[in-house]
Amino acid sequence: GSSESGGSGSSGSGGSDGGLTMGFAQVGAESGWRTANTKSIQDTAKSEGVDLKFSDAQQKQENQIKAIRSYIQQKVDVIAFSPVVETGWDTVLLEAKRAKIPVILTDRSVDSKDDSLYETFLGSDFVQEGEKAGDWLVENADESDVDGDGSIKVVELEGTTGAAPAIDRKEGFGSKIAADDSIEVVASQTGDFTRDGGKKVMETFLKSEKGIDVVYAHNDDMGLGAIEAIKAAGMKPGTDVKIITVDAVKDGMTALSKGEINFIVECNPLLGPQLMDLAKKVVDGEEVPKRVVTEETTFDQEQAAEVLDQRQY
Amino acid sequence: MSQTQTPAAVGSGTPAPTREVAPTADRPAAAPVVEMQGISIAFGGVPALDDVALRLYPGEVHALMGENGAGKSTLIKALTGVYAVDAGTIVVDGREESFTSPAASQAAGISTVYQEVNLCTNLTVAENMLLGREPRRLGGIHTRAMNRRARATLDRLGLDIDPASVLGRHPIAVQQLVAIARAVDVEAKVLILDEPTSSLDADEVARLFTVMRTLRDQGTAIVFVSHFLDQIFEISDRLTVLRNGRLVGERMVAETSQLELVKLMLGRELATLEELDREVAATDLVDRSATPVLKVLGLGRKGSLQATDLAVYEGEVVGVAGLLGSGRTELARLLFGADTADTGEIEVHGKTRRFRSPRHAIDRRLAFSSENRRAEGVIEDLSVADNMLLAMQASRGWLRPIPAAQRHALVTKYVEALDIRPANPDATMRNLSGGNQQKVLLARWLLTEPELLVLDEPTRGIDVGAKAQIQQLVADLARRGMAVVFISAELEEVLRLSDRLVVMRERRKIDERLNDDVSVSDVLELIAGQERPTPEEAPRG
Amino acid sequence: MSAATTTTTGPTAWERLRGWSPPSQYLPVIATAVVFVSLFGVGGVRYEGFATPEVALNLLVDNAFLIVLAVGMTFVILTGGIDLSVGSVVALSTMIAARTLEAGWAPGLAVAAVLLTGTVLGLLMGLVIHYFDIQPFIATLAGMFLARGLCYLIGVESIPIRDETFFSVAAASVPLPGGYSTTPTALVALGTVVVAAWVLHRTRFGRTVYAIGGSQSSALLMGLRVASTKVGVYAISGFCASLAGLLFSLYMLSGYSLHAVGMELDAIAAVVIGGTLLTGGRGLVLGSLLGVLVLGTIQTFISFDGTLSSWWTKITIGVLLLLFVVVQRLITRRQP
Amino acid sequence: MAETPARTADRGGRLALLRRNPLLWPVVALVALLAINVVANPGFLSLRMQDGHLYGNLVDIARNGAPVLLVALGMTLVIATRGIDLSVGAVAAISGAVACVYIAGAPDGGSVGTAIVACSLALATCVALGLWNGFLVSVLGIQPIIATLVLMTAGRGLAMLVTDGQITTVNNSTFAGLGVGFVATLPIAILVALGVFALTALVVRRTALGMLIEAVGINPEASRLAGVRARTIIWTVYVFAALCAGLAGLMIAGNTSAADANNAGLWIELDAILAVVIGGTSLAGGRFSLAGTLVGALFIQTLATTIPNLGIPAQTNYLFKAVVVILVCLLQSPRVRHALRVRRRTLPMTAKAGVA
Ligand SMILES: Nc1ncnc2c1ncn2[C@@H]1O[C@H](COP(=O)(O)OP(=O)(O)OP(=O)(O)O)[C@@H](O)[C@H]1O
Ligand SMILES: Nc1ncnc2c1ncn2[C@@H]1O[C@H](COP(=O)(O)OP(=O)(O)OP(=O)(O)O)[C@@H](O)[C@H]1O
Ligand SMILES: [Mg+2]
Ligand SMILES: [Mg+2]
């Protein structure tokens, strides 16, 4: 039910040089992934002649709401944002709808009963990412049992407590490994998506759990932290302990190609081109699918070595 | 005046025999309104009060006497619930009380002005006077009524202060008067004034006494603490003397001589005082043809001091007299670089200097002891030794700490020389009585071996014995060649000590003369002659 | 002739105006107001549609919770204390509101539960601070951890608020003359400011707050009710934090344990920008209101500009905060 | 094991002295925390040697606590002058960012020389930042919380500006050594932190600096009038705090061989302030205790280690922290101590009364 809202009514202050004005409310700049995402959007906007109003919410939902309300007042043509959390967007999206400004969600979705509040959601499928990680582990179960005791003990480094990617990646991963009785998550704790957090949590895991076979980290940064902890404990990451992560940022890919990580599920931050494309369609009143999943792949160690040079972020 | 009771035995530690009669003949038999018995308080094991008694009768002014640190303020705080007593009973109006807070004692009709002015400088004068009992209207404070009431009380004390002005903008003396006004404003059974006159001038003291007399005649019991013996004898009916935290005696004022009282307080003959009386300022010894230690030309600062000239010579004591707010403090601060001057020049030993901060002045061997001991003098949480050595250490620089042995020697020397009590260099400065704090501060400056010492009210709030010691010290220092600028509200003291006299009024110097037999009334005439600015009053060279 | 009369009357009026100087305690607030207005003016010149009543009204709407928070913080800071727990209490309030509403409580009951929790938390901190002589910074830091911990106990995921009443209040708009409109939350915030100003200036409690800030020992010796007042301001701050939490719930329509992280710093900054001294005893709630509006204007500024990289946002806020504090400091420096 | 009465009496006196020692409760709390850990995990205190390196929980606590200790050292002196420095976390981030960006851009990114230049550059930047804070506080007279709030806000932005928003990874073993390296069986981080601690203690207590700092903290105006260079001293402590924070930032960056502008040293200022307060230094300024800060920092880190070690769910760690912090502070509160002492003193007091 998105057909009418993108009509010509909203393009009043539209592009002077043919381009359109987009308000984008970013979550923040909390990780390498996020900055790559920001850069992609800004660069694409520039090259496509889109007048981009960008704001950084510093991980605070209220800042995002303020920014969106300000975009509504500025009468931009389209609003895009990556919600900090899933809930609590109904009123502000309703305001946007009343002002006839179409909204595109990127990267993360909102939890609203009324899906007419936004035009489309462009982003990765976090559950699927978790599933890909789980699938790989189930497939490679035999090699992953590094201590050969027949059971595969997994420790999980979770993302920020309550964040959608953390919840979904855990869920997806859990659903897949349930298929194999020998795989068991023996400990799981939040590392806040940071290297330091990953390292500290891994240090305690290494002390409190015996015979860890696999680390599953919700992002590369925590995985890289875990590598440091494993090295500090005198073990060899990727060999003595298998490591699976999500994201595929450059540092992660480098570690993967060096054999310190075993498998990475990609989560593509370069949403700029797809976003601008969608935005133009939406403003022109074209029909767009309600859900656009980012094209993403997975990497094992050989694949990483091949693509490493082309990785920009 | 016929008296009905016998004075307590001199020197004995026992309190006077109990009696049921009020002190003055024209107000017969009445029960005491306050009766404290066997009061003991110790701070960290050190007794400050030991078995002390105090009785107050309605309609008397009762002086509480004693040297610095004798325990006067502590006794008062025990009565008003600031300190809990370790032993003893307090009976107010026939009921035994144990106040747990000043609020409780206030509710019981005891109104107090504590020694250190305890008001809120961020609030207005009227608010300070009426905090906690503001007039209200429609459930809210009625500001206009509050200002009116404050104005009325201030008028009673003869004070011309805007009740709506912020207290902090007034000098400390005005603040003290406001504190008194606050205490007087309530119709209290007992009014306690702990050194209320220490920063007041004669005029203000007179007005305060008028109010005290009125209140006394209305039946209020008044406790009065002061180190000015004249004031004690002028206003009080009866007195209680403390020494070293013990009760020495309870006397009728009319039956006690000054000398006797001093003996009671000190527990010894007052040799020093008498000696000092013989001390005549050695005016002739000062060589005024030499280069002055310090010379200022046209020193001034907008809003606080008009351009002033002054020269101080080696071995000379220059006394500065003037009314409250006449600019004496401002002059001292400008001399020392505590404030920066807008105009004028400073020469030290004939060389032009600029003092942009006190440190520059200290480098040129100047020293300045501020009148505001608490805010600008003591470092409360540091030890006596650290406080004493602070200026010396600061001028040596942090990299050269004073060696422990030297430290010890210096501190011991000054603790002894100035008779600082407790004689413990490690005692925390906060716990010293006001007078002893002042002595530590003096020691701080003497340790820097200054050539010019600027003393702003160095004897404020100090007992007779200590005051004599300090005066003696100033005289000695001058004799040994130190130049001293001596500021005091007490004219006699200024006249006694100074070789030369500077008189200030309305923030400028109005007179300067050699002190050869200048009398108090001469000076009073000079500083009080505001009403008739006739030509003959113009400043003279 | 007429020219002569104008010249004689003119200067006197001008002179009176020039000679008039506001009471010193209002100077910082006036400075804040001046900066606020000039910020707004600069925005109006630079960006189209900036200096409009809508944007100004929006400032109130977008910052209603922060205004209430800053009001509570003003009480605490006026006594010379500080309350670091308010951000966490806001988060806790959203969690309690969301969870109780989810569990089917009546909205009134949920509101009461939120306000009670906040006030009691504040009260507890006040008691600890006063009776155990623990420094406010530390006691409220512990309070901050405690409230955050309670949030996690309630739930780690964000909980949507779908209650009809909340929803309709959140979406409601109050018409104003001239065709403008605002929200109930903004009115609640303004109401809080008015009530707080009245309490601070027209009640004994309020004057005691100032007295304690001026000198606690003096207030004690003057026989004022220091204990109850000191505990009271933390209870008030707790109450305001939970009220702000409710406004925040209405703004976000969700409860989340990571809401309002660091919001206490925003509140403190607003209070200080409003001219209240952190050492206590001086300041006005009106200043805090203006302080919040200044912070809000800065944000609006940045989103109207819309070209700043994410790090420039932080730097800009820092620089503006700095400019602000320095300018205000210079304006008020001449005062004693 | 019979003891002579004299010796027992002597011991009693020493006990009383101990009881009055301000370090008593922090140390007791630290020991208690360690004891709890031992109960939960009997091997907690064990140390082992591997490849000439010392490993074990205690070593980890000290190593992970090193940045907090460093920051807290600087914070102690700032707090002693009545100030507070909220910007240390941001300064740590900037320091790490500057070092990592320099190393990443250097032609020979792995060499010792590069690491040294990078660290010097980072520390020089921190000195500049400290000068800035000190300028705001001591010259412009802006309240410390606000003055440092400016850099706290802008600092992370600056760090991101330096790293261009990326997490900058480096590959330099010398640099990483600051965080993870070992010298003479002990982690370098511990040695550096203890070294700074010892040096600070020496400079502060063997010269007059400590006393002057306290004087300025207790009564700035009186100190100024006594000729103390109050402004210079205040300025210096902010520079020192920034320098310590910078060193901590280098450690944090070395620990993961990466500069994370957003998360490095996040909320470390709060931990540092807690450490200072637990160590018995009053936030009101004045007297300070560096040894207390050391104990406080170790306590904070042990607490952080204890929570996962006890298997307490991560959700409740804030609650745990709140309760422990309040408990420790209560034990230290003069009021509570007084109450405890009064109860103990009742007996001798009545005895004295009986004699009198
Ligand atoms: N809070 C305190 N802690 C420890 N010792 C104290 C405290 N207050 C007072 N003392 C000590 O108790 C003694 C009595 O002090 P008090 O202030 O009562 O003297 P005073 O007679 O009022 O002297 P002054 O004339 O100088 O004001 C002094 O030795 C002082 O050092
Ligand atoms: N009655 C008053 N009302 C308001 N301000 C006053 C009053 N008297 C003095 N002042 C202020 O006092 C300052 C000058 O007084 P200063 O302290 O130099 O006088 P002083 O002669 O040293 O008096 P003191 O006896 O207090 O030492 C001026 O700045 C003036 O504003
Ligand atoms: Mg006294
Ligand atoms: Mg004076």
Short mmCIF file of N, CA, C and O and ligand atoms in Angstrom, two decimals, chain B residues 328-330 371 456-457 460 487, ligand 4:
data_model
loop_
_atom_site.label_atom_id
_atom_site.label_comp_id
_atom_site.label_asym_id
_atom_site.label_seq_id
_atom_site.Cartn_x
_atom_site.Cartn_y
_atom_site.Cartn_z
N ARG B 328 40.77 50.84 53.63
CA ARG B 328 42.05 50.39 54.18
C ARG B 328 42.46 49.05 53.58
O ARG B 328 43.59 48.85 53.15
N THR B 329 41.48 48.14 53.56
CA THR B 329 41.78 46.82 53.02
C THR B 329 42.17 46.91 51.55
O THR B 329 43.09 46.24 51.09
N GLU B 330 41.45 47.76 50.84
CA GLU B 330 41.76 47.90 49.42
C GLU B 330 43.19 48.39 49.22
O GLU B 330 43.92 47.91 48.36
N GLU B 371 42.60 40.34 56.32
CA GLU B 371 41.66 40.47 57.44
C GLU B 371 40.70 39.29 57.46
O GLU B 371 40.11 38.98 58.47
N ASP B 456 46.56 43.37 58.00
CA ASP B 456 45.19 43.88 58.00
C ASP B 456 44.44 43.20 59.14
O ASP B 456 44.17 42.00 59.08
N GLU B 457 44.12 43.95 60.14
CA GLU B 457 43.39 43.44 61.30
C GLU B 457 44.02 42.18 61.89
O GLU B 457 43.36 41.15 62.00
N ARG B 460 42.23 40.94 65.18
CA ARG B 460 40.79 40.75 65.25
C ARG B 460 40.47 39.40 65.88
O ARG B 460 40.97 38.38 65.48
N ILE B 487 46.99 47.81 60.01
CA ILE B 487 45.60 48.25 59.87
C ILE B 487 44.79 47.64 60.99
O ILE B 487 44.89 46.43 61.24
MG MG E 4 39.26 45.99 55.89
#
